[in-house]
PDB file of C-alpha atoms and ligand atoms in Angstrom:
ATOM      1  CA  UNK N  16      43.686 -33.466   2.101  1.00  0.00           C
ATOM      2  CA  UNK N  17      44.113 -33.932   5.838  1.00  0.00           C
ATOM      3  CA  UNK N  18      45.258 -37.415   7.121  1.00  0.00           C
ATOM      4  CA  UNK N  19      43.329 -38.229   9.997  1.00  0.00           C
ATOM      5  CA  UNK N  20      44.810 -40.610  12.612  1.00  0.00           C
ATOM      6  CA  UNK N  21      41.878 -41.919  13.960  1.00  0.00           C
ATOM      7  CA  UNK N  22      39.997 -43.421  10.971  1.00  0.00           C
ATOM      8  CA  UNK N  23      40.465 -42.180   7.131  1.00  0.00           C
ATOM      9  CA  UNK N  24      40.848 -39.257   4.919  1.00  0.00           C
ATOM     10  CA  UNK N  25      39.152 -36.144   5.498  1.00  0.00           C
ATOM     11  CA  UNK N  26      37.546 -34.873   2.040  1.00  0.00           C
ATOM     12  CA  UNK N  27      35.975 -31.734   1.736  1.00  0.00           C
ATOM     13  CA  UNK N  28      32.281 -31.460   1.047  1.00  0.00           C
ATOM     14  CA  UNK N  29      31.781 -27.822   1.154  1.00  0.00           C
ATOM     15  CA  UNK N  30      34.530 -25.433   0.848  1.00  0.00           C
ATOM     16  CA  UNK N  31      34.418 -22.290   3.326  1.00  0.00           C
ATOM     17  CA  UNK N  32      33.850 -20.191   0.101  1.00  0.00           C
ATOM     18  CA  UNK N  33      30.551 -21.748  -0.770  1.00  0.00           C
ATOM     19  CA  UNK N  34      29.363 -21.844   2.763  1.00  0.00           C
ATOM     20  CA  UNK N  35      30.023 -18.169   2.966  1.00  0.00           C
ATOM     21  CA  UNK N  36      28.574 -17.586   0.137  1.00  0.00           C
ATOM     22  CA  UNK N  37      25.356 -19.329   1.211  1.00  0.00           C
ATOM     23  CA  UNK N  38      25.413 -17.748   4.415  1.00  0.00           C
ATOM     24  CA  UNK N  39      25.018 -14.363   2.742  1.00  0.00           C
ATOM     25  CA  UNK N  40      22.183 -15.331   0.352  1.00  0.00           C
ATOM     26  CA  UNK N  41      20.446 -16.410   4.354  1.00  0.00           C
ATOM     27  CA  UNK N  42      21.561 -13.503   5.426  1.00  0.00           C
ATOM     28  CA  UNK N  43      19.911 -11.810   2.825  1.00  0.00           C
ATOM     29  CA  UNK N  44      16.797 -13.297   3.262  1.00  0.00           C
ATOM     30  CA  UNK N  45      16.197 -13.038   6.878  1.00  0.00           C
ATOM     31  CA  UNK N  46      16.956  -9.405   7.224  1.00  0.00           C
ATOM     32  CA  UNK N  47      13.988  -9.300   4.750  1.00  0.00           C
ATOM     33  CA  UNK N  48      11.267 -11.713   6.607  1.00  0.00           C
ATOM     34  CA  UNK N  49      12.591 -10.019   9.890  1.00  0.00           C
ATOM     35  CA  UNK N  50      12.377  -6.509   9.476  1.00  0.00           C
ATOM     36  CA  UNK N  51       9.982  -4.570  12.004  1.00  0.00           C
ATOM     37  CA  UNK N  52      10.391  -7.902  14.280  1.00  0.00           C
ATOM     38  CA  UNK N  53      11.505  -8.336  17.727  1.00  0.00           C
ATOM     39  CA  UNK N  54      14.569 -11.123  16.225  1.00  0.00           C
ATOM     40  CA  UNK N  55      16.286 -13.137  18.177  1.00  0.00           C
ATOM     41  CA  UNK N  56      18.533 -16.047  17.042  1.00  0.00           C
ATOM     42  CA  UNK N  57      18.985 -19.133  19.023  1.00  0.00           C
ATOM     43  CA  UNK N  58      21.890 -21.346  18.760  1.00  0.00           C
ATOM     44  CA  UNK N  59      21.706 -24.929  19.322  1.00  0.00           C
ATOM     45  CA  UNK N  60      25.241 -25.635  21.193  1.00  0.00           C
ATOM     46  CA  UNK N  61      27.526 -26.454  20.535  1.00  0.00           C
ATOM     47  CA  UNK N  62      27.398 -27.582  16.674  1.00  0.00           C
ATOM     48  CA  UNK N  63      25.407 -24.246  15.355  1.00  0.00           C
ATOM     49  CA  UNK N  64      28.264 -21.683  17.466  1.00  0.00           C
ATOM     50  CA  UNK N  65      30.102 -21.669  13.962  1.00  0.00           C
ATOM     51  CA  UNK N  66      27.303 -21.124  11.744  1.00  0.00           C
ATOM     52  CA  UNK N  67      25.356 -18.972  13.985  1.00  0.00           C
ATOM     53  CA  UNK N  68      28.561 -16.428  13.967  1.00  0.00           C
ATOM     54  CA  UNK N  69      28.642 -16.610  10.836  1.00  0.00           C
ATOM     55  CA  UNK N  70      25.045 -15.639   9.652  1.00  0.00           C
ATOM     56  CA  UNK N  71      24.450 -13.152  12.653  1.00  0.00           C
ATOM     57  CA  UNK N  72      27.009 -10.630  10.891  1.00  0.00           C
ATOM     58  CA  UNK N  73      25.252 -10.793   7.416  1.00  0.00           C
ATOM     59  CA  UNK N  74      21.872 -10.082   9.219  1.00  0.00           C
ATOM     60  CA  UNK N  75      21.197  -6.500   8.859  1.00  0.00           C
ATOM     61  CA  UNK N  76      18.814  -5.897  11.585  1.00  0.00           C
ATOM     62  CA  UNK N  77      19.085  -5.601  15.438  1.00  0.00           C
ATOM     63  CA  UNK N  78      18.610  -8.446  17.116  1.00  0.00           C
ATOM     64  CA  UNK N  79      19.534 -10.953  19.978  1.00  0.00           C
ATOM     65  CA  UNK N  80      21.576 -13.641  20.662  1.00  0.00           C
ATOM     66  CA  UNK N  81      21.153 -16.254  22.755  1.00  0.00           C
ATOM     67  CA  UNK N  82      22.088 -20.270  23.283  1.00  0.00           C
ATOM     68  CA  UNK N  83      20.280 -23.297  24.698  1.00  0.00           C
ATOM     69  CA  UNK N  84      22.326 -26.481  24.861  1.00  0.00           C
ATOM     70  CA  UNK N  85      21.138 -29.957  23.813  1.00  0.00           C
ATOM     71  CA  UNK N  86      22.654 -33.309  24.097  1.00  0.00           C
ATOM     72  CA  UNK N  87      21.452 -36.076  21.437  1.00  0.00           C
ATOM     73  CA  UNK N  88      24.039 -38.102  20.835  1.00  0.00           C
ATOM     74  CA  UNK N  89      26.565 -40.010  22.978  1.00  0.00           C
ATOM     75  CA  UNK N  90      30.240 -40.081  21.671  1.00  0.00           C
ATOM     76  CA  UNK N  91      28.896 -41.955  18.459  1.00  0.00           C
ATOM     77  CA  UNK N  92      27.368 -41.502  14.889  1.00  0.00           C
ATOM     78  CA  UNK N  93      23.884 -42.449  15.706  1.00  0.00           C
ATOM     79  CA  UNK N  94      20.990 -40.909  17.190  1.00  0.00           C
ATOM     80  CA  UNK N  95      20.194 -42.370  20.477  1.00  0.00           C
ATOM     81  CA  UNK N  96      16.562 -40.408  20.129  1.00  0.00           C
ATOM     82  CA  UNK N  97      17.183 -39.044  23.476  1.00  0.00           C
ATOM     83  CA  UNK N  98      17.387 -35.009  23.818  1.00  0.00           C
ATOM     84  CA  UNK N  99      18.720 -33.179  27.022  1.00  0.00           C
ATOM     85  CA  UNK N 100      18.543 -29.729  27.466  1.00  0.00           C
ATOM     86  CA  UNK N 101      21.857 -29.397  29.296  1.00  0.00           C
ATOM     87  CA  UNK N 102      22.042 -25.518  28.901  1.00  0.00           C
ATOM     88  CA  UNK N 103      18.498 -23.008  29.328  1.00  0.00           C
ATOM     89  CA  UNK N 104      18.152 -20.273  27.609  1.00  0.00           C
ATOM     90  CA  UNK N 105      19.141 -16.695  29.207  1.00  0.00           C
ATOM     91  CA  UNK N 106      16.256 -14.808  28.510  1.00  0.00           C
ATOM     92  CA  UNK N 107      12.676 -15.384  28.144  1.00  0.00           C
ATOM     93  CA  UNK N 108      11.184 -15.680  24.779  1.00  0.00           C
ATOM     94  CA  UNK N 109       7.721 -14.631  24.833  1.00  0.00           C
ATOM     95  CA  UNK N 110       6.478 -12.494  22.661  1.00  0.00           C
ATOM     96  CA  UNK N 111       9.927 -13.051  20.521  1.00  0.00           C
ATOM     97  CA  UNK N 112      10.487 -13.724  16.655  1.00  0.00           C
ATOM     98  CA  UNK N 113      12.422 -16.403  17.731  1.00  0.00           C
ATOM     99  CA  UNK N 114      14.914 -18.157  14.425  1.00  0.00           C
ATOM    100  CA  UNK N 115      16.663 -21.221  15.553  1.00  0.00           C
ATOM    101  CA  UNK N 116      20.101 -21.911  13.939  1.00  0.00           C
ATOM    102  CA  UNK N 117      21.100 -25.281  13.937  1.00  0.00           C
ATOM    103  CA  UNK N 118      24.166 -27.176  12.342  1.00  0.00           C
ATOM    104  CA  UNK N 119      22.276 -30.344  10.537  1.00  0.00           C
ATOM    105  CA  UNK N 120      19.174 -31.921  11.159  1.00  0.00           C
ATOM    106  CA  UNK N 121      19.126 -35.253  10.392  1.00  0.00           C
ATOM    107  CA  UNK N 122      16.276 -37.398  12.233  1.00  0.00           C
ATOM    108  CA  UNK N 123      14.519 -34.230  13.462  1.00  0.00           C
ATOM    109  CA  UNK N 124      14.329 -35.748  16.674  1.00  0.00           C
ATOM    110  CA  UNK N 125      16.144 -32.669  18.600  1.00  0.00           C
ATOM    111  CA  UNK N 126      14.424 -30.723  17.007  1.00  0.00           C
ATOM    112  CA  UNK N 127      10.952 -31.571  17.235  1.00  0.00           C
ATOM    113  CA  UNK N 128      11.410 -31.740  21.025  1.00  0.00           C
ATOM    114  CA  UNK N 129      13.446 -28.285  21.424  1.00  0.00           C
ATOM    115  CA  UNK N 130      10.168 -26.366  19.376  1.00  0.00           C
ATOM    116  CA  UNK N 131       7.466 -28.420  21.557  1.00  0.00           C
ATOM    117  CA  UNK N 132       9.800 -26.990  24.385  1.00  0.00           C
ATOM    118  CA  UNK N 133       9.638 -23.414  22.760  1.00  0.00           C
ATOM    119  CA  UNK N 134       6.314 -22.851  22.361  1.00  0.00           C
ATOM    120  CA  UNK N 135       5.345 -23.668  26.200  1.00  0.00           C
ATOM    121  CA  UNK N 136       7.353 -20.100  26.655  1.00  0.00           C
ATOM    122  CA  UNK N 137       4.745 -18.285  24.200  1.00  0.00           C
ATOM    123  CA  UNK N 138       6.680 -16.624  21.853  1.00  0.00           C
ATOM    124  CA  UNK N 139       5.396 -14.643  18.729  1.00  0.00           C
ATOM    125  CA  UNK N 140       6.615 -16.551  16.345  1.00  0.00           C
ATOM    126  CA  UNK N 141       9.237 -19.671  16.076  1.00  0.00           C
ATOM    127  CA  UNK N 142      11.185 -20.591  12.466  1.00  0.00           C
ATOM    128  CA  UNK N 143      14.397 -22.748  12.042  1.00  0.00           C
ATOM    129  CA  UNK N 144      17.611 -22.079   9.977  1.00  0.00           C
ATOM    130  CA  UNK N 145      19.602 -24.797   9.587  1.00  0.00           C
ATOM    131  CA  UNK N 146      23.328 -24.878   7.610  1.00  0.00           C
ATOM    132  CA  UNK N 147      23.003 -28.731   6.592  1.00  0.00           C
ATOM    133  CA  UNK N 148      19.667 -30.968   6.099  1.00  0.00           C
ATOM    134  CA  UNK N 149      19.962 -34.586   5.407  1.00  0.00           C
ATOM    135  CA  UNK N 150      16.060 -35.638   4.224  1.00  0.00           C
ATOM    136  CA  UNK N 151      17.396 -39.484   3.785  1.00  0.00           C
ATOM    137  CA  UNK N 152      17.194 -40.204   7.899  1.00  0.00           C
ATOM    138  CA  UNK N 153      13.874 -38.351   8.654  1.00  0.00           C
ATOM    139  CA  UNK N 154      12.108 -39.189  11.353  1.00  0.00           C
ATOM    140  CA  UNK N 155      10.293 -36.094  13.362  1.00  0.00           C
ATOM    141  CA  UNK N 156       8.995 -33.716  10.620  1.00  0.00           C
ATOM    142  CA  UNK N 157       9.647 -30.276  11.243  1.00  0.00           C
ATOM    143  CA  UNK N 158       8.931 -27.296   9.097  1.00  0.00           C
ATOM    144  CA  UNK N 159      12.819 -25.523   7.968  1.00  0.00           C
ATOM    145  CA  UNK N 160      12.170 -22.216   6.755  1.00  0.00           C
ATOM    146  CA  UNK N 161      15.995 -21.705   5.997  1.00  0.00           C
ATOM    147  CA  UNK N 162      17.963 -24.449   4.620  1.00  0.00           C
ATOM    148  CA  UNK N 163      21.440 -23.929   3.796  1.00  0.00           C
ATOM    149  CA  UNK N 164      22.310 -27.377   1.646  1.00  0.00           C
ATOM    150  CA  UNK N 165      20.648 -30.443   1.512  1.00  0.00           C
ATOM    151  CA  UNK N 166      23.041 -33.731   2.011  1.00  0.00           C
ATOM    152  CA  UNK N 167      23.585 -36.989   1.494  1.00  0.00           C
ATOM    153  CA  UNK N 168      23.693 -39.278   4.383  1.00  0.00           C
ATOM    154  CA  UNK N 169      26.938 -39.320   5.087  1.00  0.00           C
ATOM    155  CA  UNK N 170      28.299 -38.507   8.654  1.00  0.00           C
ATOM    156  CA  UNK N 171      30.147 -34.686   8.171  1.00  0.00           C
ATOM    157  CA  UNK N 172      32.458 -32.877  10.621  1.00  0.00           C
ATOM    158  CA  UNK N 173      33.960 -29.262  10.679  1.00  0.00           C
ATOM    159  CA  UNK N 174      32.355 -25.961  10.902  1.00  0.00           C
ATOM    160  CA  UNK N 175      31.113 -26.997  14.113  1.00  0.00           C
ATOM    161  CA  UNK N 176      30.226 -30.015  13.783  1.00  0.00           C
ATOM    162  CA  UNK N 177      31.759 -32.825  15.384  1.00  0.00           C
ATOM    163  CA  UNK N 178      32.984 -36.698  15.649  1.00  0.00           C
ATOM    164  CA  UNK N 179      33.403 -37.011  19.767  1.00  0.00           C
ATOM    165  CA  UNK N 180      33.748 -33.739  20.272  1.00  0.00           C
ATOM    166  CA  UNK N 181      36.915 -33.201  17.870  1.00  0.00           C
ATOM    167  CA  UNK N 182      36.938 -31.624  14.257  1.00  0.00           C
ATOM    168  CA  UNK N 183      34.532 -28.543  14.944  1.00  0.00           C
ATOM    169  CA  UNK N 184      37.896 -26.006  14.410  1.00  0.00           C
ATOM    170  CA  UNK N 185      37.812 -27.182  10.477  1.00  0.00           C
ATOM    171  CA  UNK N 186      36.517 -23.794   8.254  1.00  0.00           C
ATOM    172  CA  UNK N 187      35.286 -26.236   5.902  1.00  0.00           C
ATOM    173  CA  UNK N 188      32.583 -29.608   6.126  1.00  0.00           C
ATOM    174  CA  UNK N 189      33.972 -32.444   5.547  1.00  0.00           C
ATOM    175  CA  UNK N 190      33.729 -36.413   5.823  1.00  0.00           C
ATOM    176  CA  UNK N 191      35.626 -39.145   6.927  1.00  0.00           C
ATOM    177  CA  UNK N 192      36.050 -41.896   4.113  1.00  0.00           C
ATOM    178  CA  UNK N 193      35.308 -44.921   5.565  1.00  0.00           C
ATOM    179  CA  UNK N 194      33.481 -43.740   8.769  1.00  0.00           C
ATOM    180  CA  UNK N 195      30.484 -45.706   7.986  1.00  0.00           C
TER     181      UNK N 195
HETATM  182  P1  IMP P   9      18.720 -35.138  14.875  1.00  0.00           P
HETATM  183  O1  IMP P   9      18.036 -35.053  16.201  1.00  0.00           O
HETATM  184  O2  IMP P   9      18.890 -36.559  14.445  1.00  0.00           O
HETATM  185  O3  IMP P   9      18.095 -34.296  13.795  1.00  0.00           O
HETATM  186  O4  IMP P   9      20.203 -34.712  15.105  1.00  0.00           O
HETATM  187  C1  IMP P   9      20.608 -33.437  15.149  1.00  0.00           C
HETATM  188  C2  IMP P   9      21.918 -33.326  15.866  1.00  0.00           C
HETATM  189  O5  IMP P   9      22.745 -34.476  15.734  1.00  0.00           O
HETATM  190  C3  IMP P   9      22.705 -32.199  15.251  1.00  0.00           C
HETATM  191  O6  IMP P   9      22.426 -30.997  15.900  1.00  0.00           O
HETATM  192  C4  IMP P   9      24.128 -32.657  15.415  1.00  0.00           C
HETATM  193  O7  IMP P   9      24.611 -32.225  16.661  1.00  0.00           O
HETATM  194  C5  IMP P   9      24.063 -34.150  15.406  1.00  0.00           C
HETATM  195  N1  IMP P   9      24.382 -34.705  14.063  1.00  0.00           N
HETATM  196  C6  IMP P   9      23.528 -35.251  13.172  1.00  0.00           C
HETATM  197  N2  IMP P   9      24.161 -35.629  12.048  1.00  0.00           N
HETATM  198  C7  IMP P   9      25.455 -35.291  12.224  1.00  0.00           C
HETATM  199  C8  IMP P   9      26.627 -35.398  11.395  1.00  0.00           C
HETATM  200  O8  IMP P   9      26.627 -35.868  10.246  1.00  0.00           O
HETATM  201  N3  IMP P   9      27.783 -34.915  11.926  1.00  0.00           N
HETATM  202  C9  IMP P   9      27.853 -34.378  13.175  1.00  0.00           C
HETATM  203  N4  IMP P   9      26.788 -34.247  13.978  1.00  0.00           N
HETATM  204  C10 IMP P   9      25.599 -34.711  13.511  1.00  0.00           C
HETATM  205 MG1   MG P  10      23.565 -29.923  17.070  1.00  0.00          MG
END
């Protein structure tokens, strides 16, 4: 166990071995829904840049990468409902099989917006994989084809993700005891 300066103990929730491991079983089934499609993955920065690296080499299919950056939160653990795009995509989309990888939805706020956003840009077809899904804090519904684990709602870090902008180096997820 890591001490953390800052607040408490870091435990781990998911070990890198079972998030590889889950990766591949995506991986698996994409390269099956995808095949004969025009695939192009779209990372949510900067949280998914972990995952998305991750379950782009266990895809067996060609396909394209590109990033859009979003801003949600402020330098805290709650969702301020407000979504930026701070960072446009590269390429146009339209007439794409476009699967966005995200780290965690949790309110579905960013989410909700960033497909709304999408589908002005007319592509063929728009799904989302997420790593982590925490149903407890829903607020925006939106359809998850790919769902690596569901959570409990506890605030995680590593793998990507982030508490104020530190942690997102850790190969595993983990929480901070005493965070909230
Ligand atoms: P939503 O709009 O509430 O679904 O929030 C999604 C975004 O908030 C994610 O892409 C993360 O960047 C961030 N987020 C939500 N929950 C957590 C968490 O437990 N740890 C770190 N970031 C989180
Ligand atoms: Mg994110």
């Amino acid at each position: 166990m890591v001490k953390n300066n800052v607040t408490g103990e870091i435990k781990v929730l998911l070990s890198n071995d079972r998030i590889q491991a889950r990766i591949r079983e995506l991986g698996r089934e994409i390269t099956q829904n995808y095949r004969g499609k025009d695939l192009v993955l779209i990372g949510v920065l900067k949280g998914a840049f972990v995952f998305l690296s991750d379950l782009a080499r266990v895809i067996d299919l060609p396909l394209q990468i590109d990033f859009l950056g979003l801003s949600s939160y402020g330098d805290s653990t709650v969702t301020s409902g407000v979504v930026k795009i701070i960072h446009d995509l590269t390429r146009p989309i339209e007439g794409k099989d476009v699967l966005v990888v995200e780290d965690i939805v949790d309110t579905g706020l960013t989410l909700s917006y960033l497909i709304k956003n999408f589908m002005t840009r007319h592509p063929r077809s728009v799904n989302i994989c997420t790593l982590l899904y925490k149903p407890s804090n829903t607020i925006k519904t939106v359809p998850l084809k790919y769902v690596g684990f569901e959570i409990e709602d506890e605030f995680v870090i590593g793998y990507g993700l982030d508490l104020a902008e530190k942690y997102r180096n850790l190969p595993y997820i983990g929480y901070i005891e005493d965070q909230r």
